[in-house]
mmCIF file of C-alpha atoms in Angstrom:
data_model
loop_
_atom_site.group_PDB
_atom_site.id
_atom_site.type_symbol
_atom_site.label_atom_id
_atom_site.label_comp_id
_atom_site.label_asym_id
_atom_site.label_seq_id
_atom_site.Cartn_x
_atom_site.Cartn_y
_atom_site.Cartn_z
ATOM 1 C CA UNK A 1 0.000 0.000 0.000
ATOM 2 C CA UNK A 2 1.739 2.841 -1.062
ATOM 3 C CA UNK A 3 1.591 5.648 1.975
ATOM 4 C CA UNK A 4 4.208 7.978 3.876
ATOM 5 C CA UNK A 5 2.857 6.344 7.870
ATOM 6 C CA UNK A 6 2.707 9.299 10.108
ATOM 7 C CA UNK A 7 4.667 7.408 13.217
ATOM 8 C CA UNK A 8 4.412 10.620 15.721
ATOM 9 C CA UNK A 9 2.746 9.022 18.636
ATOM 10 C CA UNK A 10 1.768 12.996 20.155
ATOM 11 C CA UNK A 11 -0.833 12.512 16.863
ATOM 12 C CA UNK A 12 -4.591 12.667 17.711
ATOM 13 C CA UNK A 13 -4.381 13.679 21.497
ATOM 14 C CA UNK A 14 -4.018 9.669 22.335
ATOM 15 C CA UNK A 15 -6.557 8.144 20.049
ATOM 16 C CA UNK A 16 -3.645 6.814 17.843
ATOM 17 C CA UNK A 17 -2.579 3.785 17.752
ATOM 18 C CA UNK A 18 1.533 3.091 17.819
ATOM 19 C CA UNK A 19 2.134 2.211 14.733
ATOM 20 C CA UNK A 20 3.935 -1.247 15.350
ATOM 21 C CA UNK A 21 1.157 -2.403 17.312
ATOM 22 C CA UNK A 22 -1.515 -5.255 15.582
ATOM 23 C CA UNK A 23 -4.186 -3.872 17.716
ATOM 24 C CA UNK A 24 -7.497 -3.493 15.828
ATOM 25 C CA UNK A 25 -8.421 0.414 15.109
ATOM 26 C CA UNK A 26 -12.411 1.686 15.291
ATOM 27 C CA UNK A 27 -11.189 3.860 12.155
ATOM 28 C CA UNK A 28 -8.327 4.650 9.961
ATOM 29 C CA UNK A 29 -7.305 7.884 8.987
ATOM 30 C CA UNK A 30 -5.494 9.001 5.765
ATOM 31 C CA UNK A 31 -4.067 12.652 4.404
ATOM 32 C CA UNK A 32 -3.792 13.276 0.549
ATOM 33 C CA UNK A 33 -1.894 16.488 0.178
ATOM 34 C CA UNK A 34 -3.387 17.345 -3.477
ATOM 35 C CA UNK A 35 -4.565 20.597 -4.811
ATOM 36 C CA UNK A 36 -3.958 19.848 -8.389
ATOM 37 C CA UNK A 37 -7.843 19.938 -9.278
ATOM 38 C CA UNK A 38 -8.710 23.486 -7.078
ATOM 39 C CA UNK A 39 -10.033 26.032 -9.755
ATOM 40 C CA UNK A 40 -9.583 28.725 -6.918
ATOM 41 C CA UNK A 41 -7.380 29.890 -4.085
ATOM 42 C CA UNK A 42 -4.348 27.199 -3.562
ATOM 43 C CA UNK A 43 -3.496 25.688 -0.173
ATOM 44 C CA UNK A 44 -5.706 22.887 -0.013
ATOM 45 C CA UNK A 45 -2.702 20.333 -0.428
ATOM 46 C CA UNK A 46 -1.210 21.690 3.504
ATOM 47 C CA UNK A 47 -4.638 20.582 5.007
ATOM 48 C CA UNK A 48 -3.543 17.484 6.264
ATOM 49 C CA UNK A 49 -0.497 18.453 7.821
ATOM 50 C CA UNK A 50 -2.469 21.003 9.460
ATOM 51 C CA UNK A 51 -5.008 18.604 10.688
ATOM 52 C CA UNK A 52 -2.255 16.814 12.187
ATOM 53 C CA UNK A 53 -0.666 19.695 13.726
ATOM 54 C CA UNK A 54 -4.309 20.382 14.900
ATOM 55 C CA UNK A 55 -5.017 17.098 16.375
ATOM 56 C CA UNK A 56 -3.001 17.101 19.456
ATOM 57 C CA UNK A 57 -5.432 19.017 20.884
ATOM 58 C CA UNK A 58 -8.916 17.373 19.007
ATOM 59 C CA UNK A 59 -11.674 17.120 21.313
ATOM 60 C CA UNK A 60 -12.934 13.608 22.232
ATOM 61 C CA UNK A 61 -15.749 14.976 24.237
ATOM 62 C CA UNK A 62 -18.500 16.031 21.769
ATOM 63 C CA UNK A 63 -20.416 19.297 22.607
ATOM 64 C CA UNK A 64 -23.387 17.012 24.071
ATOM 65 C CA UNK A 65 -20.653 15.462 26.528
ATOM 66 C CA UNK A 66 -20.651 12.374 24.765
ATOM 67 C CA UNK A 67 -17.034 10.959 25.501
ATOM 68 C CA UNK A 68 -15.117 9.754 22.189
ATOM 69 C CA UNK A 69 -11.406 8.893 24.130
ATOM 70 C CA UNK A 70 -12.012 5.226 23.989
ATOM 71 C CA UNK A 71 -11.869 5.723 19.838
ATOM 72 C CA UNK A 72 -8.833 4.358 18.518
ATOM 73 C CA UNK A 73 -6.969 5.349 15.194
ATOM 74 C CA UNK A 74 -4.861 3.808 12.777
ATOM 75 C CA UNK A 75 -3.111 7.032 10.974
ATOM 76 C CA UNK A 76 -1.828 5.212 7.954
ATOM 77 C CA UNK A 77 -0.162 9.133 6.714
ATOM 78 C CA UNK A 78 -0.536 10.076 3.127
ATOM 79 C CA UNK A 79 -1.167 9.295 -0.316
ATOM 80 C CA UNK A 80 1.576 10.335 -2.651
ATOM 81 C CA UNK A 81 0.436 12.858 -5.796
ATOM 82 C CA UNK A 82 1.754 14.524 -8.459
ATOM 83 C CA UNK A 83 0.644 18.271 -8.657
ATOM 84 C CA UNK A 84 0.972 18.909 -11.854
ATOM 85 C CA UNK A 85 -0.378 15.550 -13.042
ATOM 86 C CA UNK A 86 -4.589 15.394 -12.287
ATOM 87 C CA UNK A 87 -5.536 12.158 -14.010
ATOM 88 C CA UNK A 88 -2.503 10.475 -12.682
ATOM 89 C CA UNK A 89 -3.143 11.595 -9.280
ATOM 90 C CA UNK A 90 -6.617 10.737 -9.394
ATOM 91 C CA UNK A 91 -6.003 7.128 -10.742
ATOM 92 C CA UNK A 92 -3.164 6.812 -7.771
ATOM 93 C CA UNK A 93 -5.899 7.401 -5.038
ATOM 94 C CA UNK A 94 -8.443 5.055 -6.858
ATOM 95 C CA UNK A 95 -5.872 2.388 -6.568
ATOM 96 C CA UNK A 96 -4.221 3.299 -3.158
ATOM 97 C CA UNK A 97 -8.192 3.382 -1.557
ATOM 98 C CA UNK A 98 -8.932 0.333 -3.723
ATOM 99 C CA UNK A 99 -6.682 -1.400 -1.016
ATOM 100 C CA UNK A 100 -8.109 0.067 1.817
ATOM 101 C CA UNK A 101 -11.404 -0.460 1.631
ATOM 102 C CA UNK A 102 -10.664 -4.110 0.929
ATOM 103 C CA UNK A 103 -7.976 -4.581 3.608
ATOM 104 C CA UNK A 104 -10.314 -3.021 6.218
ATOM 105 C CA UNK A 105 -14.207 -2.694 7.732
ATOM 106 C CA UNK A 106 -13.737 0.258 9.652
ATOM 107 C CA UNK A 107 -14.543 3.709 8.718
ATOM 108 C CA UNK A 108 -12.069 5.513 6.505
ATOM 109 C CA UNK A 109 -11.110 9.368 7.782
ATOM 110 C CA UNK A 110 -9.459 11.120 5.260
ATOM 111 C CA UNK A 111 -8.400 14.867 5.078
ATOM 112 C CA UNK A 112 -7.795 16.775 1.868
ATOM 113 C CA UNK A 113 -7.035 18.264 -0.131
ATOM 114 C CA UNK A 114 -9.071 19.506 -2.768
ATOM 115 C CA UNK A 115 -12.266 17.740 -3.861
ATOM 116 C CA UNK A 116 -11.230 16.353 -6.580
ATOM 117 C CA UNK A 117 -10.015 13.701 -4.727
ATOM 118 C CA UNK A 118 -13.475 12.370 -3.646
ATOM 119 C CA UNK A 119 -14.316 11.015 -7.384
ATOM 120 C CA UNK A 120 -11.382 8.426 -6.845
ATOM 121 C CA UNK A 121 -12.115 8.197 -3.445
ATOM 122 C CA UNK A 122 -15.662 6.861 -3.801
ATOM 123 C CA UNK A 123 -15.061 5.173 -6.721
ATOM 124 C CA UNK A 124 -12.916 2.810 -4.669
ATOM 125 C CA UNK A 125 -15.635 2.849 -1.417
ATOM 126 C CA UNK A 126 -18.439 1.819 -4.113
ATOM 127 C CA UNK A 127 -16.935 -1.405 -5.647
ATOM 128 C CA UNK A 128 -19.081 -3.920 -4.514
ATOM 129 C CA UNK A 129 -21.276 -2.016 -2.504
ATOM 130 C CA UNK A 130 -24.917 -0.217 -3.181
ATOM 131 C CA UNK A 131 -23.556 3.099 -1.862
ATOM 132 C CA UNK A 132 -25.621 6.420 -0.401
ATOM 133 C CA UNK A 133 -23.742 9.422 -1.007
ATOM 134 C CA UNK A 134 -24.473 12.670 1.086
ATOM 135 C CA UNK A 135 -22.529 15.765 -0.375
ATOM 136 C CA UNK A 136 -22.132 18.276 2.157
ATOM 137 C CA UNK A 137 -20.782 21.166 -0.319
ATOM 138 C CA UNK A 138 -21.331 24.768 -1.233
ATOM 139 C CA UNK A 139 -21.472 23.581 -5.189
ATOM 140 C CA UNK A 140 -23.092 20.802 -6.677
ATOM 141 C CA UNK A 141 -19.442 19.614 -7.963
ATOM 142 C CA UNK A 142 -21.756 18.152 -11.138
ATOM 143 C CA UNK A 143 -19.740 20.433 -13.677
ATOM 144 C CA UNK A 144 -18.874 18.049 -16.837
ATOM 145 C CA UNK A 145 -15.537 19.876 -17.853
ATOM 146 C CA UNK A 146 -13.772 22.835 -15.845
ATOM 147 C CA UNK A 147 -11.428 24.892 -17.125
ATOM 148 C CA UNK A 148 -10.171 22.212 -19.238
ATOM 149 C CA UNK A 149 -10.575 19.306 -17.011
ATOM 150 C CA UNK A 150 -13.288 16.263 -16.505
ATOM 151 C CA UNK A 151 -11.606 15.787 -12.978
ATOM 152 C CA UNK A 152 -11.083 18.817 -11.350
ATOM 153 C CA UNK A 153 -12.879 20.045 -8.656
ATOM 154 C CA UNK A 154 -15.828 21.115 -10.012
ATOM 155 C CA UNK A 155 -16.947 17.861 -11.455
ATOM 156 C CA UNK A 156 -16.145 14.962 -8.804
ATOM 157 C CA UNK A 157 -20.034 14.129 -8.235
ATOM 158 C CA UNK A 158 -20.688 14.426 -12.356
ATOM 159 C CA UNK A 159 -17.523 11.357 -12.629
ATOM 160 C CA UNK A 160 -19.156 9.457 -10.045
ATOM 161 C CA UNK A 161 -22.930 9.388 -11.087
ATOM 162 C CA UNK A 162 -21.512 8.731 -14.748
ATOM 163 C CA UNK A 163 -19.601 6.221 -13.741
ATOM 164 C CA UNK A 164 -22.304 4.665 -12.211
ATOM 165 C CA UNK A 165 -20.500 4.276 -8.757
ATOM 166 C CA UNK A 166 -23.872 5.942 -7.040
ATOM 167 C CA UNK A 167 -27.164 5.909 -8.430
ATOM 168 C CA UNK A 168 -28.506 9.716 -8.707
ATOM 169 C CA UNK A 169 -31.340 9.109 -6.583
ATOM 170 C CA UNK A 170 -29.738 7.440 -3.824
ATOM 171 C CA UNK A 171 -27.083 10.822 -3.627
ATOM 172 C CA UNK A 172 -27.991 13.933 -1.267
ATOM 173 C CA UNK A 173 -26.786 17.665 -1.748
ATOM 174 C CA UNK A 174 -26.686 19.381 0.980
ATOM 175 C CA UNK A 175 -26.170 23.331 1.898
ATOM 176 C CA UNK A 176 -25.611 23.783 -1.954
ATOM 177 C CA UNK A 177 -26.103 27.893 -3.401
ATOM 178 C CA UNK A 178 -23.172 28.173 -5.803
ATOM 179 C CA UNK A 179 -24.080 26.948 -9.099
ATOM 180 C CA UNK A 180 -22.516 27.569 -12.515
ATOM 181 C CA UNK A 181 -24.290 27.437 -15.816
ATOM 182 C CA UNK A 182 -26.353 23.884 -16.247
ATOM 183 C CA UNK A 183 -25.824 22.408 -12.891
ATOM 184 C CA UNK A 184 -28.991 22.652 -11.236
ATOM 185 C CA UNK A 185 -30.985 21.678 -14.546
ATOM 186 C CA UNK A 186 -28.597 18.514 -14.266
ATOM 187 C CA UNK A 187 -29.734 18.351 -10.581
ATOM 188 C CA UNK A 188 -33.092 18.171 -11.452
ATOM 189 C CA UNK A 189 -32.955 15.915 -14.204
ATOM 190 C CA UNK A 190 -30.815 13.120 -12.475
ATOM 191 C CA UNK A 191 -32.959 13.153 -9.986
ATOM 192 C CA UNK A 192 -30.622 14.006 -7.402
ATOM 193 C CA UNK A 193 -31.772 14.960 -4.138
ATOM 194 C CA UNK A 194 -31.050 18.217 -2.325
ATOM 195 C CA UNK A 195 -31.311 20.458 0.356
ATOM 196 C CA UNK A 196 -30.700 23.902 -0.484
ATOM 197 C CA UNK A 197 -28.596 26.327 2.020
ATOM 198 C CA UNK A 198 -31.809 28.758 1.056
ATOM 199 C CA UNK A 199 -34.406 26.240 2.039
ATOM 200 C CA UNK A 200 -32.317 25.847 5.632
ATOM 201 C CA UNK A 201 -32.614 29.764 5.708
ATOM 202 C CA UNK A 202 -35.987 30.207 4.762
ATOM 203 C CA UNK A 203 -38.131 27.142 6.805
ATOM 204 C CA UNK A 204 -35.269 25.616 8.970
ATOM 205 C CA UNK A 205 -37.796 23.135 10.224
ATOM 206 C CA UNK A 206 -39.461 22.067 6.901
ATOM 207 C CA UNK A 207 -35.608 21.640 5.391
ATOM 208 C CA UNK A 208 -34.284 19.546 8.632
ATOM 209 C CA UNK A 209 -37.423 17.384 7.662
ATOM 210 C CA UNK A 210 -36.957 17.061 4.202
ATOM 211 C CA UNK A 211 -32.978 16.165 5.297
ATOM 212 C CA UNK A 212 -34.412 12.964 7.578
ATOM 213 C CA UNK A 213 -37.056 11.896 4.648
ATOM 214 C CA UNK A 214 -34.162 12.162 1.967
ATOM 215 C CA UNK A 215 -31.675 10.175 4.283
ATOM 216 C CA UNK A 216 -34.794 7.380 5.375
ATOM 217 C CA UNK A 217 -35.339 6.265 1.810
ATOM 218 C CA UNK A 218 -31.940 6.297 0.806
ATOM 219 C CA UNK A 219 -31.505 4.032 3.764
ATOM 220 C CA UNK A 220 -33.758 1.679 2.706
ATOM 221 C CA UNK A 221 -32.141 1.238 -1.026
ATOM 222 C CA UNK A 222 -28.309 1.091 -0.018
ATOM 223 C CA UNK A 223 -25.840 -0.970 2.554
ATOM 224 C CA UNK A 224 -23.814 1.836 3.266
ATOM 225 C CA UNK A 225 -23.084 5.543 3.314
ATOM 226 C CA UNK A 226 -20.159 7.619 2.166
ATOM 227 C CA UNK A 227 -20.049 11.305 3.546
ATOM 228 C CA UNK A 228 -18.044 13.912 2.121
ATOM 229 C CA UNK A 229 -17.939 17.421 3.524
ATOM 230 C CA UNK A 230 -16.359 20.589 1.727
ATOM 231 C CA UNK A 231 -15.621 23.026 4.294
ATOM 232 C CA UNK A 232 -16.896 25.466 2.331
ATOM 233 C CA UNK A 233 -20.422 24.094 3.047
ATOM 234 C CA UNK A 234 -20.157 26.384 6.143
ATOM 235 C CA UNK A 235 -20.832 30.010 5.498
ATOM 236 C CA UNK A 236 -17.914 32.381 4.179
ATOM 237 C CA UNK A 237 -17.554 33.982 7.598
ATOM 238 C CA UNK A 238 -16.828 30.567 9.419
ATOM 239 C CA UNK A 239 -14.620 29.405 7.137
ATOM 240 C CA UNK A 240 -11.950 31.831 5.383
ATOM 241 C CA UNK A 241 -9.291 29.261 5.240
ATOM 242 C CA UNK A 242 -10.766 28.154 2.240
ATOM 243 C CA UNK A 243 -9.878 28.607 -1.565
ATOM 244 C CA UNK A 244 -13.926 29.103 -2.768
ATOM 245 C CA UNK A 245 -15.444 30.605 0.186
ATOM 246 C CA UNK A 246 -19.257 31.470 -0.835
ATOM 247 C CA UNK A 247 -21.831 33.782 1.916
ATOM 248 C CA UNK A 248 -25.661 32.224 2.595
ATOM 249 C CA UNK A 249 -24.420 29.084 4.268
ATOM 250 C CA UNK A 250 -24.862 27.147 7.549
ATOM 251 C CA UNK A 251 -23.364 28.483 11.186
ATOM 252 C CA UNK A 252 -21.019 25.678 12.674
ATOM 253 C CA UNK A 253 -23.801 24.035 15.591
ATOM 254 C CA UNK A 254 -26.167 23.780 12.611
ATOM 255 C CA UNK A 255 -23.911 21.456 10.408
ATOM 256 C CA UNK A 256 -22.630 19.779 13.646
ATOM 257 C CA UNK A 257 -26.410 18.842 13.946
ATOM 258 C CA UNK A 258 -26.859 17.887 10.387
ATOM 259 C CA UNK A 259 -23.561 15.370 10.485
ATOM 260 C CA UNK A 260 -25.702 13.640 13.965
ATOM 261 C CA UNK A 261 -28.209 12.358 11.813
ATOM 262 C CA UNK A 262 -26.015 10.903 9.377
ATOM 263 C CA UNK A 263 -27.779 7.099 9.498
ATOM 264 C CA UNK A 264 -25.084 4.369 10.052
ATOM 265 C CA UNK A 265 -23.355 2.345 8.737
ATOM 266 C CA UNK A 266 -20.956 5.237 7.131
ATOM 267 C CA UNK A 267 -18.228 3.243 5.465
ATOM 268 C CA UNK A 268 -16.087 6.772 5.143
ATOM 269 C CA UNK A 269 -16.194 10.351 5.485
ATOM 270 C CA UNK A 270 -13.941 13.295 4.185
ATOM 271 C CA UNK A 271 -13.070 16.577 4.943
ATOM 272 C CA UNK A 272 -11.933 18.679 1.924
ATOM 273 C CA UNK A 273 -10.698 22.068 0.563
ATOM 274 C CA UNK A 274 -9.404 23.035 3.618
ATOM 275 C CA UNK A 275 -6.623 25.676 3.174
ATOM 276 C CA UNK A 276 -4.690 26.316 6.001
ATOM 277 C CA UNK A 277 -2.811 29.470 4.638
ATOM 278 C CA UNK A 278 -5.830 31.777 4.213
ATOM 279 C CA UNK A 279 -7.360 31.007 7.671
ATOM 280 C CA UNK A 280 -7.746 33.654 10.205
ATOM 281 C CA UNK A 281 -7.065 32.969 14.012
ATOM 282 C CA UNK A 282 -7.570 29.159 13.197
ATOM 283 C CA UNK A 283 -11.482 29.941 12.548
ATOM 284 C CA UNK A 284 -11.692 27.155 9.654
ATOM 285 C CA UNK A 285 -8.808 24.805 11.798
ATOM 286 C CA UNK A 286 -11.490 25.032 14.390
ATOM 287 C CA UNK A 287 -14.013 24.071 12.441
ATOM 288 C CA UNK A 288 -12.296 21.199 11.257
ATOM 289 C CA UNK A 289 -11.554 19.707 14.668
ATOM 290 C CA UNK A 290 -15.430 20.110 15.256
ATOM 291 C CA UNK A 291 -16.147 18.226 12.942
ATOM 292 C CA UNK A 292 -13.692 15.511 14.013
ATOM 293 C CA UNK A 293 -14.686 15.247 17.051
ATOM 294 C CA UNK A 294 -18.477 14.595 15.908
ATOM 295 C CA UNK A 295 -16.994 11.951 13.872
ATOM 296 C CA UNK A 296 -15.229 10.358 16.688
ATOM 297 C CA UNK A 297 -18.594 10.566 19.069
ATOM 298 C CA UNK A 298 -20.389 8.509 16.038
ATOM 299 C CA UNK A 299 -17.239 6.560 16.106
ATOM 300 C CA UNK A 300 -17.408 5.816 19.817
ATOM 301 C CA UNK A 301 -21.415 5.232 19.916
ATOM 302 C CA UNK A 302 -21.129 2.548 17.401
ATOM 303 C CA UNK A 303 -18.177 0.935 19.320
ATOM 304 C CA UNK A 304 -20.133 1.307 22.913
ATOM 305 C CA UNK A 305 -23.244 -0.078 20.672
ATOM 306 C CA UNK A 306 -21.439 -3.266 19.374
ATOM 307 C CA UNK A 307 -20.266 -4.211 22.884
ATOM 308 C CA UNK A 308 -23.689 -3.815 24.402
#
């Protein structure tokens, strides 16, 4: 398996797991350092390192007092890329996650990045598997070329549906209000579901509803979940450490509340386009450990859950 191990045991405020050891992990964590699909802003590639830096001090209390330290991590390090080389990178992660997901049944935690790196990244979680998809994202990502490019950033969720990795109606949009030219007629016609940022805004109640109906029935058609979450979901003045930051979106507490309801199992999340270089007083590093640690309390119910 081709991946730089990150061996520094201070990683992850104790979660971690030494890296010699053959003890069994509740979920494995991996970095791909890769911004060579971001359309906007660089920086996305230092997010993991960041993370890491970050994760010494990560939470493992949630903010209900739920208590996550009994989680334990396998932080296999990174995926090696080639910046200037998209398709290459994008078949490298395919492969590398190919691996993964076969060597392992535990959730898979990984940190970009930009999200380009989701197409491969699901790709790999879908073999095999009737997959639900939520897309926690400012942009519907369903782009089919952008500037120049089939798998940049702005076009992850187009590659997957074509591919036929996910079936349209068993993906979920949510927080989306940035759309370029075509994208929400595509939306509509794929019969994707979605969850506007506006409709959050306008009827917060009728929204969070429509949220729990969407996720029920794509319960009911699929064996698993994938989650991926752009940072930029959150609105522009949460999150300025990012390269597309876009106003109108959700406050921290309200996507913390969102990411509760995610129905299990979830066979792997990711957190993208963080960029560590435009943030201001670690507001978006913040936000990133949040989210962590809500992982990690999902992480620890279903361990506490299979022991009862």
């Amino acid at each position: 398996m081709d991946l730089t191990v990150a061996a520094d045991a201070g990683l992850w405020n104790g979660l971690a797991l030494p890296p010699d050891t053959t003890a069994a992990p509740d979920a494995v964590v991996i970095g791909v350092p890769f911004e060579g699909g971001a359309g906007g802003a660089g920086g996305a590639s230092l997010g993991p390192a960041r993370v890491r830096e970050l994760s010494r001090r990560v939470k493992t209390t949630d903010r209900h007092g739920r208590d996550a330290s009994g989680v334990r991590l396998r932080d296999l390090g990174d995926v090696p890329t080639w910046r200037f080389d998209l398709p290459r990178s994008v078949a490298h992660i395919r492969e590398v996650y190919g691996e993964v997901f076969r060597a392992t049944t535990v959730p898979v935690l990984t940190y970009g990045g930009d999200h380009s790196v989701t197409y491969p990244i699901v790709s790999a979680a879908g073999a095999g598997r009737r997959l639900g998809l939520v897309w926690f994202d400012a942009h519907p990502d369903v782009l089919d070329g952008y500037q120049g490019s089939t798998v940049s950033h702005g076009s992850p969720l187009r590659r997957i549906i074509e591919d036929g990795v996910v079936d349209p109606e068993n993906v979920l949009l949510v927080g989306t209000r940035a759309y370029d030219d075509g994208e929400a007629g595509y939306i509509e016609k794929k019969g994707i579901r979605e969850v506007r940022a506006a409709h959050f805004a306008d009827d917060p109640q009728r929204a969070r509803d429509a949220y729990r109906r969407h996720l029920a029935e794509i319960a009911a058609r699929v064996g698993h979940f994938y989650a991926t979450l752009d940072i930029d979901v959150l609105d522009a003045s949460c999150v300025p450490g990012t390269g597309t930051p876009v106003a109108g979106g959700f406050g921290t507490g309200e996507l913390l509340g969102l990411l509760e309801e995610l129905p299990d199992p979830v066979i792997g999340y990711d957190i993208v386009e963080f960029a560590p270089a435009h943030d201001v007083g670690g507001m978006t590093g913040h936000a990133v450990m949040a989210v962590t640690t809500a992982y990690f309390a999902r992480l620890a119910a279903a361990k506490y859950d299979a022991r009862a």
